[in-house]
Amino acid sequence: MTLSPKIYQELPSQTAGPYVHIGCTPQTAGLETIYGGSHLGSKMINEKTLGTRISINGKIFDGTGTPIKDGIIELWQADAQGLFNSPAENRGEPDRNFQGWGRQPTDILTGEFHFDTIKPGRIPYLSTSKLQAPFISIWVAARGINLGLHTRMYFPEEVEANSEDPVLNRLEHQNRINTLLAKPITDGMYQFDIVLQGENETVFFDI
């Protein structure tokens, strides 16, 4: 019997909570034995990973300036050579000791998140010869967010690369680029806060 194809309408999205931690970071919910005792994406680097080690700390703030304490943050980035640990990577051999992806919950008491990773190399913009500035892709999920939010973290010391970056140059409101720049705290440590609404709202990308 031949079935006729049907076009279905998109269903409404649901928010991530209140049980997002049970599925994504079960150790946070007290389920210590799942995934061998550490949630997927909890460790991005090991002792053999190439590149400059960095740490990223931050919080997610809602429209009232209150830290969100039940959120999930995911990072995706290139390695120090600007290559991705992916079967689709055809520009060279990526660092197999670098996962390239990480996931952390916000702390249930403070709202803080923390990642240990490496500073990424530059990658081409789409299929052009233009290079993007070093950046880290970030995905945010939390209660009240129907679809995960996509943003980027750039490095303030990369002044020339940032000025040439094709994505940053496409932003309509150039004065908001500062919402995508991490704040250096100490050597190798950055603060990157994400603001969901309001005057200082972080730039989010529709991808």
mmCIF file of C-alpha atoms in Angstrom:
data_model
loop_
_atom_site.group_PDB
_atom_site.id
_atom_site.type_symbol
_atom_site.label_atom_id
_atom_site.label_comp_id
_atom_site.label_asym_id
_atom_site.label_seq_id
_atom_site.Cartn_x
_atom_site.Cartn_y
_atom_site.Cartn_z
ATOM 1 C CA MET A 1 0.000 0.000 0.000
ATOM 2 C CA THR A 2 1.342 3.398 -0.977
ATOM 3 C CA LEU A 3 0.972 6.136 1.591
ATOM 4 C CA SER A 4 0.335 9.675 0.474
ATOM 5 C CA PRO A 5 2.740 12.184 2.020
ATOM 6 C CA LYS A 6 1.212 14.648 4.444
ATOM 7 C CA ILE A 7 2.490 18.041 5.469
ATOM 8 C CA TYR A 8 2.156 18.539 9.205
ATOM 9 C CA GLN A 9 2.132 21.841 11.015
ATOM 10 C CA GLU A 10 4.861 22.599 13.509
ATOM 11 C CA LEU A 11 3.779 21.935 17.081
ATOM 12 C CA PRO A 12 4.263 24.474 19.861
ATOM 13 C CA SER A 13 7.580 24.267 21.687
ATOM 14 C CA GLN A 14 7.853 23.411 25.350
ATOM 15 C CA THR A 15 10.173 24.931 27.902
ATOM 16 C CA ALA A 16 13.151 22.996 29.197
ATOM 17 C CA GLY A 17 12.078 22.665 32.822
ATOM 18 C CA PRO A 18 11.520 21.776 35.484
ATOM 19 C CA TYR A 19 13.182 18.386 34.924
ATOM 20 C CA VAL A 20 15.905 19.363 32.456
ATOM 21 C CA HIS A 21 18.701 18.517 34.890
ATOM 22 C CA ILE A 22 17.451 14.964 35.396
ATOM 23 C CA GLY A 23 17.904 14.221 31.697
ATOM 24 C CA CYS A 24 20.901 16.387 30.808
ATOM 25 C CA THR A 25 22.969 16.644 33.983
ATOM 26 C CA PRO A 26 21.599 13.912 36.277
ATOM 27 C CA GLN A 27 24.371 14.305 38.859
ATOM 28 C CA THR A 28 22.992 17.768 39.592
ATOM 29 C CA ALA A 29 19.673 16.136 40.455
ATOM 30 C CA GLY A 30 21.354 13.637 42.789
ATOM 31 C CA LEU A 31 21.451 10.713 40.328
ATOM 32 C CA GLU A 32 25.124 9.932 40.854
ATOM 33 C CA THR A 33 25.442 6.625 38.981
ATOM 34 C CA ILE A 34 24.097 7.628 35.553
ATOM 35 C CA TYR A 35 26.697 8.125 32.771
ATOM 36 C CA GLY A 36 29.378 6.607 34.984
ATOM 37 C CA GLY A 37 29.135 9.310 37.612
ATOM 38 C CA SER A 38 29.773 12.357 35.409
ATOM 39 C CA HIS A 39 27.296 13.896 32.992
ATOM 40 C CA LEU A 40 27.916 14.067 29.266
ATOM 41 C CA GLY A 41 30.006 17.072 28.311
ATOM 42 C CA SER A 42 31.303 17.710 31.808
ATOM 43 C CA LYS A 43 34.943 17.490 30.680
ATOM 44 C CA MET A 44 36.184 19.101 27.468
ATOM 45 C CA ILE A 45 39.951 18.704 27.869
ATOM 46 C CA ASN A 46 42.512 16.278 29.248
ATOM 47 C CA GLU A 47 46.218 16.467 30.034
ATOM 48 C CA LYS A 48 47.128 15.882 26.361
ATOM 49 C CA THR A 49 44.889 18.559 24.849
ATOM 50 C CA LEU A 50 46.816 21.066 22.738
ATOM 51 C CA GLY A 51 46.400 24.808 23.114
ATOM 52 C CA THR A 52 46.122 27.525 25.721
ATOM 53 C CA ARG A 53 44.008 26.519 28.703
ATOM 54 C CA ILE A 54 41.248 28.915 29.686
ATOM 55 C CA SER A 55 38.447 28.949 32.246
ATOM 56 C CA ILE A 56 35.045 30.533 31.690
ATOM 57 C CA ASN A 57 32.792 31.587 34.552
ATOM 58 C CA GLY A 58 29.450 33.307 34.266
ATOM 59 C CA LYS A 59 25.787 33.597 35.129
ATOM 60 C CA ILE A 60 22.532 33.808 33.195
ATOM 61 C CA PHE A 61 20.361 36.770 34.199
ATOM 62 C CA ASP A 62 16.659 37.204 33.526
ATOM 63 C CA GLY A 63 14.963 40.494 32.690
ATOM 64 C CA THR A 64 14.915 41.587 36.332
ATOM 65 C CA GLY A 65 18.635 41.006 36.822
ATOM 66 C CA THR A 66 18.083 37.840 38.843
ATOM 67 C CA PRO A 67 20.467 34.910 38.226
ATOM 68 C CA ILE A 68 18.804 31.839 36.732
ATOM 69 C CA LYS A 69 19.639 28.843 38.896
ATOM 70 C CA ASP A 70 18.126 26.011 36.866
ATOM 71 C CA GLY A 71 19.682 26.624 33.459
ATOM 72 C CA ILE A 72 21.846 24.527 31.156
ATOM 73 C CA ILE A 73 24.787 25.895 29.167
ATOM 74 C CA GLU A 74 26.417 24.105 26.232
ATOM 75 C CA LEU A 75 29.610 25.128 24.423
ATOM 76 C CA TRP A 76 30.754 24.121 20.953
ATOM 77 C CA GLN A 77 34.049 25.279 19.538
ATOM 78 C CA ALA A 78 37.050 24.567 17.335
ATOM 79 C CA ASP A 79 40.329 23.290 18.714
ATOM 80 C CA ALA A 80 43.493 25.376 18.949
ATOM 81 C CA GLN A 81 44.134 24.832 15.221
ATOM 82 C CA GLY A 82 40.667 25.980 14.224
ATOM 83 C CA LEU A 83 39.476 22.429 13.476
ATOM 84 C CA PHE A 84 36.395 20.607 14.757
ATOM 85 C CA ASN A 85 36.368 17.146 16.324
ATOM 86 C CA SER A 86 33.772 15.941 13.849
ATOM 87 C CA PRO A 87 33.535 13.298 11.082
ATOM 88 C CA ALA A 88 32.617 16.169 8.756
ATOM 89 C CA GLU A 89 35.939 17.961 9.343
ATOM 90 C CA ASN A 90 37.900 17.831 6.059
ATOM 91 C CA ARG A 91 40.378 20.681 6.509
ATOM 92 C CA GLY A 92 42.894 18.698 8.537
ATOM 93 C CA GLU A 93 43.311 16.373 11.503
ATOM 94 C CA PRO A 94 41.685 17.816 14.637
ATOM 95 C CA ASP A 95 42.983 17.316 18.150
ATOM 96 C CA ARG A 96 41.393 14.037 19.261
ATOM 97 C CA ASN A 97 42.215 14.894 22.867
ATOM 98 C CA PHE A 98 39.821 17.823 22.695
ATOM 99 C CA GLN A 99 36.117 17.088 22.795
ATOM 100 C CA GLY A 100 35.022 20.436 21.366
ATOM 101 C CA TRP A 101 31.691 20.296 23.182
ATOM 102 C CA GLY A 102 30.736 20.816 26.795
ATOM 103 C CA ARG A 103 27.650 20.998 28.983
ATOM 104 C CA GLN A 104 27.255 22.418 32.472
ATOM 105 C CA PRO A 105 24.301 23.343 34.672
ATOM 106 C CA THR A 106 24.063 26.629 36.487
ATOM 107 C CA ASP A 107 24.676 26.201 40.200
ATOM 108 C CA ILE A 108 21.381 25.724 42.015
ATOM 109 C CA LEU A 109 22.487 28.077 44.827
ATOM 110 C CA THR A 110 24.486 30.787 43.048
ATOM 111 C CA GLY A 111 23.450 30.525 39.399
ATOM 112 C CA GLU A 112 27.094 30.314 38.302
ATOM 113 C CA PHE A 113 28.452 28.076 35.548
ATOM 114 C CA HIS A 114 32.062 27.084 34.890
ATOM 115 C CA PHE A 115 33.977 25.524 31.980
ATOM 116 C CA ASP A 116 37.610 24.509 31.561
ATOM 117 C CA THR A 117 38.559 24.494 27.887
ATOM 118 C CA ILE A 118 41.131 25.904 25.449
ATOM 119 C CA LYS A 119 41.181 29.068 23.393
ATOM 120 C CA PRO A 120 39.922 28.197 19.903
ATOM 121 C CA GLY A 121 41.698 28.925 16.655
ATOM 122 C CA ARG A 122 40.190 30.920 13.805
ATOM 123 C CA ILE A 123 37.888 29.227 11.310
ATOM 124 C CA PRO A 124 36.683 30.236 7.822
ATOM 125 C CA TYR A 125 33.383 32.048 7.411
ATOM 126 C CA LEU A 126 31.050 29.677 5.552
ATOM 127 C CA SER A 127 32.754 28.701 2.282
ATOM 128 C CA THR A 128 34.739 31.924 1.885
ATOM 129 C CA SER A 129 38.406 32.649 2.519
ATOM 130 C CA LYS A 130 37.500 35.151 5.249
ATOM 131 C CA LEU A 131 38.479 34.127 8.752
ATOM 132 C CA GLN A 132 36.299 34.570 11.803
ATOM 133 C CA ALA A 133 37.778 35.799 15.041
ATOM 134 C CA PRO A 134 38.269 33.141 17.740
ATOM 135 C CA PHE A 135 34.877 32.479 19.312
ATOM 136 C CA ILE A 136 32.925 29.911 21.292
ATOM 137 C CA SER A 137 29.348 29.016 20.357
ATOM 138 C CA ILE A 138 26.969 28.922 23.322
ATOM 139 C CA TRP A 139 23.514 27.407 23.694
ATOM 140 C CA VAL A 140 21.250 28.289 26.629
ATOM 141 C CA ALA A 141 18.228 26.387 27.936
ATOM 142 C CA ALA A 142 16.138 27.063 31.033
ATOM 143 C CA ARG A 143 12.573 27.166 32.270
ATOM 144 C CA GLY A 144 10.584 29.757 30.355
ATOM 145 C CA ILE A 145 12.734 29.471 27.210
ATOM 146 C CA ASN A 146 10.697 27.720 24.513
ATOM 147 C CA LEU A 147 13.602 27.313 22.106
ATOM 148 C CA GLY A 148 17.242 27.163 23.137
ATOM 149 C CA LEU A 149 19.061 30.467 22.642
ATOM 150 C CA HIS A 150 22.237 30.677 20.564
ATOM 151 C CA THR A 151 24.964 33.210 21.182
ATOM 152 C CA ARG A 152 28.749 33.533 20.954
ATOM 153 C CA MET A 153 31.608 34.486 23.217
ATOM 154 C CA TYR A 154 34.474 36.465 21.694
ATOM 155 C CA PHE A 155 37.810 37.427 23.228
ATOM 156 C CA PRO A 156 38.470 41.127 23.930
ATOM 157 C CA GLU A 157 42.226 40.849 23.330
ATOM 158 C CA GLU A 158 41.588 39.822 19.699
ATOM 159 C CA VAL A 159 41.024 43.430 18.653
ATOM 160 C CA GLU A 160 42.135 43.140 15.030
ATOM 161 C CA ALA A 161 40.465 39.772 14.436
ATOM 162 C CA ASN A 162 37.213 41.004 15.995
ATOM 163 C CA SER A 163 37.220 44.097 13.779
ATOM 164 C CA GLU A 164 37.478 41.849 10.700
ATOM 165 C CA ASP A 165 35.004 39.206 11.827
ATOM 166 C CA PRO A 166 32.243 38.769 9.187
ATOM 167 C CA VAL A 167 29.588 37.868 11.771
ATOM 168 C CA LEU A 168 30.301 40.800 14.073
ATOM 169 C CA ASN A 169 30.350 43.142 11.087
ATOM 170 C CA ARG A 170 26.841 42.011 10.132
ATOM 171 C CA LEU A 171 25.304 43.096 13.430
ATOM 172 C CA GLU A 172 22.835 45.910 12.864
ATOM 173 C CA HIS A 173 23.569 47.546 16.212
ATOM 174 C CA GLN A 174 27.336 47.652 16.497
ATOM 175 C CA ASN A 175 27.140 49.097 20.004
ATOM 176 C CA ARG A 176 25.881 45.702 21.195
ATOM 177 C CA ILE A 177 29.041 43.831 20.233
ATOM 178 C CA ASN A 178 30.256 44.343 23.786
ATOM 179 C CA THR A 179 27.558 41.887 24.973
ATOM 180 C CA LEU A 180 29.490 39.175 23.112
ATOM 181 C CA LEU A 181 32.893 40.013 24.588
ATOM 182 C CA ALA A 182 34.145 38.074 27.591
ATOM 183 C CA LYS A 183 35.724 39.997 30.454
ATOM 184 C CA PRO A 184 39.258 38.933 31.390
ATOM 185 C CA ILE A 185 39.575 38.297 35.130
ATOM 186 C CA THR A 186 43.085 36.888 35.404
ATOM 187 C CA ASP A 187 45.460 35.299 32.922
ATOM 188 C CA GLY A 188 43.462 32.559 31.214
ATOM 189 C CA MET A 189 40.241 33.210 33.138
ATOM 190 C CA TYR A 190 37.199 34.970 31.667
ATOM 191 C CA GLN A 191 33.811 36.106 32.926
ATOM 192 C CA PHE A 192 30.927 35.838 30.462
ATOM 193 C CA ASP A 193 27.470 36.716 31.728
ATOM 194 C CA ILE A 194 24.391 36.169 29.583
ATOM 195 C CA VAL A 195 21.449 38.575 29.884
ATOM 196 C CA LEU A 196 18.157 37.272 28.505
ATOM 197 C CA GLN A 197 16.177 40.534 28.439
ATOM 198 C CA GLY A 198 16.487 44.221 29.071
ATOM 199 C CA GLU A 199 18.790 47.090 28.224
ATOM 200 C CA ASN A 200 21.943 44.956 28.266
ATOM 201 C CA GLU A 201 20.415 41.925 26.555
ATOM 202 C CA THR A 202 23.000 39.621 25.020
ATOM 203 C CA VAL A 203 22.958 39.327 21.234
ATOM 204 C CA PHE A 204 21.300 36.044 20.223
ATOM 205 C CA PHE A 205 21.479 34.463 16.778
ATOM 206 C CA ASP A 206 18.627 32.936 14.772
ATOM 207 C CA ILE A 207 20.188 29.736 13.444
#
